[in-house]
Amino acid sequence: MAEEILLFGAWGSPFSRRVEMALKLKGIEYKYIEEDITNKSPSLLKYNPVHKKIPVLVHNGKPVAESLVILEYIDETWKDSPILSKDPYERANARFWAKFIDEKCLSAIFKACWGEEKEHEKAVEEASELLQFLENELKEKRYFGGETVGLLDIAANIIGYWLGVFEEASGAELLTREKFPKLCNWANEFVSVSAIKENLPPRDKLIAYLRNRFGVGTTSK
Amino acid sequence: MAKNDVKVLGAWPSPYVMRPRIALNIKSVNYEFLEEKFDSKSELLLQSNPVHKKVPVLIHDDKPICESMIIVEYIDEVWTSGPSILPSDPYDRAIHRFWAAYVDEKWFAAMKGLRSAQGEERKAFLDRVIEGLALLEEAFGKCSKGKAFFGGDRIGLLDIAFGSFLAWLKVTEKVNGVKLLDEAKTPGLVKWAERFCADAAVKSVMPETEKLLEFSKFLAAKMKGAPPPKN
């Protein structure tokens, strides 16, 4: 049976890039559809009527939404190059930190980069506390997933690439080598993996977009 | 297996705490329930969940697992001889996970908003809660395929995720004088709720509505009587 895999995404979104990273890691062919999130297509609204957001993966006509849900679906459907361990405790751990990144880290990072000036120091401190948890979680591993890139590495793409871009666009300093040597090493390893590298939005284009959308940031020089 | 190999740190009013307890009941796993005191967090909790400092926490062979739905999936994966909590088909699993995330991130957020809102805001939250229930009614039709639960013949992941909020839903109905689950608008969910609450795995851990209502009043009074925040 011919498989049809569609992915509705947006070039700058770490969430839709996560899905592409997983598909590429597993060598899965798919058709990518770029959405203009200011002018959502009828197809997107049909496939994700609840949230009306990207990414949406459509597999043989059946839609799956929410990036972390999609990652698990991909891992369960295409079993080559697994992104989750077989061990239940390690799986729970990866899921815990992925949720932590989505629920806590992104908004804290955002506040530190584009929040109010008088709140800036506090915002940096809060974001740093969160990053410290991830620094500790990495321990001596090459990737969060161990020897190979796993679900948590993919979920941490925000930290691995987008954070650096946010910093450059806004002038904020968060992921420094002094404070987070392990995370910095991990970020370099992460973006060097070919399935990841091929799926990173161009840096300059992203910086221009962010500055245009959110301003030049509280601490731009 | 010795009872103290499995512990759940929790609090009786919490819908999140109900979830792992239901899952353990489904799997017939004995566990020790360690009730947290209302206003203080135990050393064990702070050690086991340093990131969020919240219940529930499952402690299995001294290893902590946090976040209620992650704990439920862990339970399903460890105790494989019991009935399955997640469906076996990857697409069905994705649907259960999608709606479980929706319940937590969107629907219950609106319920909480409703609890503390005043005036105009209240109507807005109420509308959101009711819209959410309409979506869940539709999801129930699709997931259950005519059977008793979202999971089919037996309670599944999404039943646990959504059903754990039923006691608070009943309290909200009483406090606001509204019917949220309604035979006319959400007939499927009305019957499902009865079945869920009556299920053996759920009955013993679902708080009684009256008791929860008292607790809710106590919470509300405490919030009103709280000293003004320092500048």
PDB file of N, CA and C in Angstrom, chain A residues 175-219:
ATOM      1  N   LEU A 175      22.595  31.008  27.787  1.00  0.00           N
ATOM      2  CA  LEU A 175      23.292  29.729  27.729  1.00  0.00           C
ATOM      3  C   LEU A 175      24.795  29.966  27.606  1.00  0.00           C
ATOM      4  N   THR A 176      25.411  30.362  28.708  1.00  0.00           N
ATOM      5  CA  THR A 176      26.850  30.635  28.662  1.00  0.00           C
ATOM      6  C   THR A 176      27.633  29.376  28.987  1.00  0.00           C
ATOM      7  N   ARG A 177      28.849  29.318  28.444  1.00  0.00           N
ATOM      8  CA  ARG A 177      29.702  28.151  28.637  1.00  0.00           C
ATOM      9  C   ARG A 177      30.116  28.012  30.108  1.00  0.00           C
ATOM     10  N   GLU A 178      30.262  29.183  30.779  1.00  0.00           N
ATOM     11  CA  GLU A 178      30.684  29.095  32.189  1.00  0.00           C
ATOM     12  C   GLU A 178      29.611  28.442  33.036  1.00  0.00           C
ATOM     13  N   LYS A 179      28.370  28.860  32.798  1.00  0.00           N
ATOM     14  CA  LYS A 179      27.295  28.339  33.653  1.00  0.00           C
ATOM     15  C   LYS A 179      26.808  26.966  33.202  1.00  0.00           C
ATOM     16  N   PHE A 180      26.823  26.731  31.894  1.00  0.00           N
ATOM     17  CA  PHE A 180      26.230  25.498  31.373  1.00  0.00           C
ATOM     18  C   PHE A 180      27.150  24.791  30.385  1.00  0.00           C
ATOM     19  N   PRO A 181      28.305  24.318  30.863  1.00  0.00           N
ATOM     20  CA  PRO A 181      29.254  23.689  29.933  1.00  0.00           C
ATOM     21  C   PRO A 181      28.690  22.447  29.251  1.00  0.00           C
ATOM     22  N   LYS A 182      27.939  21.634  30.004  1.00  0.00           N
ATOM     23  CA  LYS A 182      27.417  20.393  29.418  1.00  0.00           C
ATOM     24  C   LYS A 182      26.356  20.693  28.358  1.00  0.00           C
ATOM     25  N   LEU A 183      25.463  21.619  28.673  1.00  0.00           N
ATOM     26  CA  LEU A 183      24.415  21.974  27.718  1.00  0.00           C
ATOM     27  C   LEU A 183      25.025  22.573  26.451  1.00  0.00           C
ATOM     28  N   CYS A 184      26.056  23.382  26.611  1.00  0.00           N
ATOM     29  CA  CYS A 184      26.713  23.972  25.441  1.00  0.00           C
ATOM     30  C   CYS A 184      27.350  22.890  24.574  1.00  0.00           C
ATOM     31  N   ASN A 185      28.008  21.934  25.212  1.00  0.00           N
ATOM     32  CA  ASN A 185      28.606  20.827  24.449  1.00  0.00           C
ATOM     33  C   ASN A 185      27.526  20.031  23.735  1.00  0.00           C
ATOM     34  N   TRP A 186      26.457  19.756  24.486  1.00  0.00           N
ATOM     35  CA  TRP A 186      25.354  19.007  23.909  1.00  0.00           C
ATOM     36  C   TRP A 186      24.773  19.744  22.698  1.00  0.00           C
ATOM     37  N   ALA A 187      24.584  21.065  22.834  1.00  0.00           N
ATOM     38  CA  ALA A 187      23.991  21.843  21.740  1.00  0.00           C
ATOM     39  C   ALA A 187      24.842  21.705  20.475  1.00  0.00           C
ATOM     40  N   ASN A 188      26.168  21.753  20.651  1.00  0.00           N
ATOM     41  CA  ASN A 188      27.054  21.598  19.490  1.00  0.00           C
ATOM     42  C   ASN A 188      26.925  20.219  18.864  1.00  0.00           C
ATOM     43  N   GLU A 189      26.882  19.198  19.709  1.00  0.00           N
ATOM     44  CA  GLU A 189      26.734  17.829  19.206  1.00  0.00           C
ATOM     45  C   GLU A 189      25.405  17.693  18.471  1.00  0.00           C
ATOM     46  N   PHE A 190      24.384  18.230  19.094  1.00  0.00           N
ATOM     47  CA  PHE A 190      23.008  18.115  18.577  1.00  0.00           C
ATOM     48  C   PHE A 190      22.896  18.683  17.176  1.00  0.00           C
ATOM     49  N   VAL A 191      23.369  19.935  17.012  1.00  0.00           N
ATOM     50  CA  VAL A 191      23.191  20.568  15.696  1.00  0.00           C
ATOM     51  C   VAL A 191      24.130  19.996  14.643  1.00  0.00           C
ATOM     52  N   SER A 192      25.076  19.138  15.053  1.00  0.00           N
ATOM     53  CA  SER A 192      25.977  18.520  14.087  1.00  0.00           C
ATOM     54  C   SER A 192      25.413  17.250  13.478  1.00  0.00           C
ATOM     55  N   VAL A 193      24.409  16.680  14.127  1.00  0.00           N
ATOM     56  CA  VAL A 193      23.801  15.451  13.608  1.00  0.00           C
ATOM     57  C   VAL A 193      23.095  15.797  12.298  1.00  0.00           C
ATOM     58  N   SER A 194      23.360  15.022  11.234  1.00  0.00           N
ATOM     59  CA  SER A 194      22.857  15.454   9.917  1.00  0.00           C
ATOM     60  C   SER A 194      21.347  15.568   9.861  1.00  0.00           C
ATOM     61  N   ALA A 195      20.624  14.636  10.472  1.00  0.00           N
ATOM     62  CA  ALA A 195      19.162  14.709  10.425  1.00  0.00           C
ATOM     63  C   ALA A 195      18.638  15.957  11.133  1.00  0.00           C
ATOM     64  N   ILE A 196      19.461  16.486  12.047  1.00  0.00           N
ATOM     65  CA  ILE A 196      19.062  17.709  12.753  1.00  0.00           C
ATOM     66  C   ILE A 196      19.491  18.921  11.950  1.00  0.00           C
ATOM     67  N   LYS A 197      20.776  18.896  11.527  1.00  0.00           N
ATOM     68  CA  LYS A 197      21.346  20.043  10.799  1.00  0.00           C
ATOM     69  C   LYS A 197      20.504  20.445   9.601  1.00  0.00           C
ATOM     70  N   GLU A 198      20.046  19.419   8.864  1.00  0.00           N
ATOM     71  CA  GLU A 198      19.248  19.680   7.655  1.00  0.00           C
ATOM     72  C   GLU A 198      17.918  20.336   7.982  1.00  0.00           C
ATOM     73  N   ASN A 199      17.531  20.326   9.246  1.00  0.00           N
ATOM     74  CA  ASN A 199      16.200  20.781   9.619  1.00  0.00           C
ATOM     75  C   ASN A 199      16.194  22.016  10.483  1.00  0.00           C
ATOM     76  N   LEU A 200      17.282  22.762  10.440  1.00  0.00           N
ATOM     77  CA  LEU A 200      17.317  23.992  11.214  1.00  0.00           C
ATOM     78  C   LEU A 200      16.982  25.170  10.311  1.00  0.00           C
ATOM     79  N   PRO A 201      16.105  26.063  10.763  1.00  0.00           N
ATOM     80  CA  PRO A 201      15.794  27.228   9.930  1.00  0.00           C
ATOM     81  C   PRO A 201      17.035  28.108   9.826  1.00  0.00           C
ATOM     82  N   PRO A 202      17.226  28.778   8.683  1.00  0.00           N
ATOM     83  CA  PRO A 202      18.411  29.617   8.515  1.00  0.00           C
ATOM     84  C   PRO A 202      18.481  30.693   9.606  1.00  0.00           C
ATOM     85  N   ARG A 203      19.636  30.808  10.183  1.00  0.00           N
ATOM     86  CA  ARG A 203      19.846  31.682  11.334  1.00  0.00           C
ATOM     87  C   ARG A 203      19.471  33.147  11.087  1.00  0.00           C
ATOM     88  N   ASP A 204      19.994  33.703  10.002  1.00  0.00           N
ATOM     89  CA  ASP A 204      19.747  35.130   9.717  1.00  0.00           C
ATOM     90  C   ASP A 204      18.270  35.411   9.474  1.00  0.00           C
ATOM     91  N   LYS A 205      17.680  34.498   8.754  1.00  0.00           N
ATOM     92  CA  LYS A 205      16.263  34.669   8.432  1.00  0.00           C
ATOM     93  C   LYS A 205      15.445  34.649   9.729  1.00  0.00           C
ATOM     94  N   LEU A 206      15.833  33.759  10.638  1.00  0.00           N
ATOM     95  CA  LEU A 206      15.111  33.629  11.905  1.00  0.00           C
ATOM     96  C   LEU A 206      15.326  34.855  12.788  1.00  0.00           C
ATOM     97  N   ILE A 207      16.557  35.351  12.825  1.00  0.00           N
ATOM     98  CA  ILE A 207      16.853  36.554  13.619  1.00  0.00           C
ATOM     99  C   ILE A 207      16.030  37.733  13.117  1.00  0.00           C
ATOM    100  N   ALA A 208      16.007  37.882  11.793  1.00  0.00           N
ATOM    101  CA  ALA A 208      15.250  38.998  11.206  1.00  0.00           C
ATOM    102  C   ALA A 208      13.769  38.868  11.564  1.00  0.00           C
ATOM    103  N   TYR A 209      13.244  37.660  11.455  1.00  0.00           N
ATOM    104  CA  TYR A 209      11.840  37.420  11.771  1.00  0.00           C
ATOM    105  C   TYR A 209      11.541  37.753  13.239  1.00  0.00           C
ATOM    106  N   LEU A 210      12.400  37.289  14.140  1.00  0.00           N
ATOM    107  CA  LEU A 210      12.183  37.494  15.569  1.00  0.00           C
ATOM    108  C   LEU A 210      12.248  38.973  15.933  1.00  0.00           C
ATOM    109  N   ARG A 211      13.222  39.655  15.366  1.00  0.00           N
ATOM    110  CA  ARG A 211      13.359  41.094  15.678  1.00  0.00           C
ATOM    111  C   ARG A 211      12.163  41.850  15.166  1.00  0.00           C
ATOM    112  N   ASN A 212      11.704  41.436  13.990  1.00  0.00           N
ATOM    113  CA  ASN A 212      10.548  42.090  13.395  1.00  0.00           C
ATOM    114  C   ASN A 212       9.309  41.860  14.252  1.00  0.00           C
ATOM    115  N   ARG A 213       9.153  40.640  14.724  1.00  0.00           N
ATOM    116  CA  ARG A 213       7.947  40.272  15.462  1.00  0.00           C
ATOM    117  C   ARG A 213       7.968  40.747  16.915  1.00  0.00           C
ATOM    118  N   PHE A 214       9.126  40.628  17.575  1.00  0.00           N
ATOM    119  CA  PHE A 214       9.164  40.899  19.011  1.00  0.00           C
ATOM    120  C   PHE A 214       9.985  42.106  19.413  1.00  0.00           C
ATOM    121  N   GLY A 215      10.605  42.747  18.422  1.00  0.00           N
ATOM    122  CA  GLY A 215      11.440  43.895  18.761  1.00  0.00           C
ATOM    123  C   GLY A 215      12.868  43.469  19.001  1.00  0.00           C
ATOM    124  N   VAL A 216      13.724  44.431  19.285  1.00  0.00           N
ATOM    125  CA  VAL A 216      15.132  44.100  19.404  1.00  0.00           C
ATOM    126  C   VAL A 216      15.513  43.613  20.790  1.00  0.00           C
ATOM    127  N   GLY A 217      14.568  43.556  21.700  1.00  0.00           N
ATOM    128  CA  GLY A 217      14.886  42.924  22.976  1.00  0.00           C
ATOM    129  C   GLY A 217      15.382  43.902  24.019  1.00  0.00           C
ATOM    130  N   THR A 218      15.293  43.471  25.266  1.00  0.00           N
ATOM    131  CA  THR A 218      15.591  44.333  26.407  1.00  0.00           C
ATOM    132  C   THR A 218      17.045  44.709  26.539  1.00  0.00           C
ATOM    133  N   THR A 219      17.921  43.821  26.082  1.00  0.00           N
ATOM    134  CA  THR A 219      19.328  44.094  26.357  1.00  0.00           C
ATOM    135  C   THR A 219      20.146  44.179  25.078  1.00  0.00           C
TER     136      THR A 219
END
